[in-house]
Amino acid sequence: MTVLRIRNVPDELHVQLKVRAAREGITLSELVLNELRRAASVPSAAELRQRFSGREIRSYNGETAAESIRAERDACR
């Protein structure tokens, strides 16, 4: 397993993280690792742009959101 060292953490942030970890009953390392996993699972703005760039832009034609979603799902089948 790799070791990651974070430098220049402001004292106030360090205290906030330690308090949160204590409230959750986990170590500071576990808390930070959980947050890093969560952050890594969220797509970046560039990834979202790439993901949506291939989609057809649909114009609004008076349908409800449910109808629009249903139509899009039906078109993918």
XYZ file of N, CA and C in Angstrom:
231
model
N 0.847 -1.179 0.000
C 0.000 0.000 0.000
C 0.889 1.238 0.000
N 0.469 2.257 -0.692
C 1.224 3.494 -0.814
C 0.905 4.441 0.328
N 1.895 5.217 0.713
C 1.710 6.235 1.745
C 1.570 7.584 1.055
N 0.591 8.357 1.480
C 0.354 9.682 0.929
C 0.530 10.689 2.050
N 1.382 11.664 1.837
C 1.618 12.686 2.846
C 1.060 14.007 2.328
N 0.296 14.679 3.147
C -0.275 15.969 2.760
C 0.377 17.039 3.626
N 0.982 17.989 2.968
C 1.685 19.061 3.680
C 0.846 20.332 3.703
N 1.211 21.194 4.617
C 0.619 22.539 4.722
C -0.888 22.512 4.972
N -1.337 21.563 5.773
C -2.748 21.522 6.159
C -2.951 22.587 7.231
N -3.869 23.513 7.009
C -4.116 24.544 8.032
C -4.552 23.910 9.353
N -4.084 24.485 10.449
C -4.386 23.938 11.772
C -5.885 23.786 11.999
N -6.654 24.786 11.596
C -8.109 24.742 11.801
C -8.736 23.556 11.067
N -8.301 23.316 9.834
C -8.820 22.184 9.070
C -8.428 20.860 9.724
N -7.201 20.777 10.194
C -6.742 19.553 10.860
C -7.604 19.245 12.076
N -7.889 20.267 12.861
C -8.731 20.076 14.052
C -10.138 19.651 13.642
N -10.708 20.293 12.617
C -12.056 19.932 12.163
C -12.105 18.472 11.730
N -11.092 18.030 11.008
C -11.071 16.645 10.538
C -10.901 15.668 11.695
N -10.043 16.008 12.656
C -9.864 15.140 13.823
C -11.150 15.014 14.628
N -11.856 16.138 14.780
C -13.123 16.123 15.523
C -14.145 15.257 14.785
N -14.241 15.424 13.481
C -15.184 14.627 12.700
C -14.862 13.136 12.796
N -13.599 12.804 12.687
C -13.183 11.400 12.787
C -13.555 10.840 14.153
N -13.313 11.608 15.200
C -13.649 11.155 16.556
C -15.150 10.943 16.704
N -15.942 11.863 16.146
C -17.410 11.717 16.206
C -17.869 10.449 15.501
N -17.202 10.123 14.405
C -17.584 8.943 13.623
C -16.943 7.661 14.154
N -16.075 7.804 15.142
C -15.445 6.635 15.742
C -14.405 5.970 14.846
N -13.755 6.763 14.006
C -12.727 6.235 13.124
C -11.470 7.093 13.256
N -10.377 6.596 12.716
C -9.141 7.360 12.774
C -9.165 8.472 11.731
N -8.278 9.437 11.913
C -8.152 10.523 10.945
C -7.767 9.955 9.579
N -6.885 8.970 9.570
C -6.483 8.344 8.300
C -7.666 7.697 7.596
N -8.512 6.997 8.354
C -9.691 6.359 7.758
C -10.647 7.408 7.186
N -10.838 8.483 7.925
C -11.732 9.554 7.463
C -11.228 10.140 6.146
N -9.955 10.484 6.114
C -9.387 11.107 4.913
C -9.411 10.124 3.744
N -9.103 8.851 3.993
C -9.148 7.849 2.928
C -10.564 7.694 2.383
N -11.558 7.690 3.257
C -12.956 7.615 2.808
C -13.317 8.817 1.939
N -12.879 10.005 2.345
C -13.161 11.215 1.577
C -12.446 11.186 0.228
N -11.227 10.674 0.189
C -10.503 10.563 -1.078
C -11.198 9.582 -2.019
N -11.674 8.472 -1.476
C -12.418 7.504 -2.310
C -13.668 8.155 -2.896
N -14.392 8.889 -2.050
C -15.605 9.554 -2.502
C -15.284 10.584 -3.585
N -14.249 11.375 -3.364
C -13.870 12.400 -4.339
C -13.427 11.766 -5.659
N -12.731 10.646 -5.585
C -12.250 9.984 -6.808
C -13.396 9.380 -7.610
N -14.507 9.071 -6.952
C -15.637 8.448 -7.648
C -16.533 9.460 -8.355
N -16.370 10.742 -8.039
C -17.175 11.795 -8.661
C -16.490 12.231 -9.955
N -17.194 12.180 -11.071
C -16.556 12.589 -12.325
C -16.203 14.073 -12.328
N -15.085 14.388 -12.967
C -14.656 15.784 -13.071
C -15.534 16.503 -14.093
N -15.429 17.819 -14.129
C -16.194 18.598 -15.104
C -15.818 18.187 -16.525
N -14.533 17.946 -16.759
C -14.088 17.534 -18.097
C -14.674 16.170 -18.471
N -14.717 15.247 -17.512
C -15.304 13.930 -17.780
C -16.798 14.046 -18.082
N -17.492 14.900 -17.358
C -18.922 15.091 -17.618
C -19.159 15.702 -18.988
N -18.335 16.713 -19.341
C -18.476 17.314 -20.673
C -18.268 16.262 -21.759
N -17.251 15.426 -21.595
C -16.981 14.387 -22.586
C -18.136 13.387 -22.651
N -18.643 13.015 -21.488
C -19.737 12.041 -21.425
C -20.988 12.565 -22.123
N -21.278 13.858 -21.931
C -22.505 14.422 -22.492
C -22.336 14.987 -23.893
N -21.102 15.131 -24.348
C -20.881 15.742 -25.665
C -21.453 14.897 -26.801
N -21.546 13.604 -26.626
C -22.073 12.745 -27.676
C -23.586 12.640 -27.683
N -24.225 13.203 -26.690
C -25.681 13.099 -26.612
C -26.367 14.115 -27.499
N -27.488 13.701 -28.001
C -28.310 14.590 -28.823
C -28.976 15.624 -27.925
N -28.963 16.862 -28.354
C -29.646 17.921 -27.619
C -31.107 17.910 -28.055
N -31.960 17.685 -27.092
C -33.385 17.607 -27.399
C -34.036 18.939 -27.110
N -34.939 19.319 -27.928
C -35.655 20.568 -27.688
C -36.929 20.275 -26.893
N -37.344 21.236 -26.154
C -38.554 21.109 -25.349
C -39.767 21.250 -26.255
N -40.652 20.277 -26.172
C -41.850 20.349 -27.013
C -43.127 20.171 -26.193
N -43.071 20.610 -24.940
C -44.252 20.585 -24.107
C -44.461 19.305 -23.320
N -43.560 18.337 -23.455
C -43.739 17.084 -22.725
C -43.262 17.228 -21.282
N -43.774 16.380 -20.436
C -43.337 16.388 -19.044
C -41.962 15.748 -18.955
N -41.326 15.899 -17.799
C -40.013 15.296 -17.592
C -40.103 13.779 -17.733
N -41.141 13.191 -17.170
C -41.314 11.738 -17.255
C -41.470 11.286 -18.700
N -42.228 12.034 -19.486
C -42.414 11.682 -20.896
C -41.097 11.806 -21.664
N -40.345 12.841 -21.352
C -39.061 13.047 -22.014
C -38.097 11.911 -21.700
N -38.028 11.529 -20.432
C -37.152 10.427 -20.023
C -37.588 9.126 -20.670
N -38.888 8.868 -20.669
C -39.413 7.648 -21.284
C -39.059 7.603 -22.765
N -39.199 8.732 -23.474
C -38.883 8.787 -24.893
C -37.404 8.521 -25.132
N -36.558 9.082 -24.281
C -35.117 8.860 -24.423
C -34.767 7.404 -24.175
N -35.374 6.802 -23.148
C -35.125 5.382 -22.866
C -35.591 4.503 -24.024
N -36.756 4.811 -24.561
C -37.292 4.023 -25.679
C -36.389 4.139 -26.910
N -35.796 5.311 -27.102
C -34.927 5.517 -28.264
C -33.630 4.729 -28.137
N -33.237 4.389 -26.921
C -31.987 3.647 -26.716
C -32.184 2.139 -26.833
N -33.392 1.689 -26.916
C -33.648 0.230 -26.963
C -33.501 -0.319 -28.333
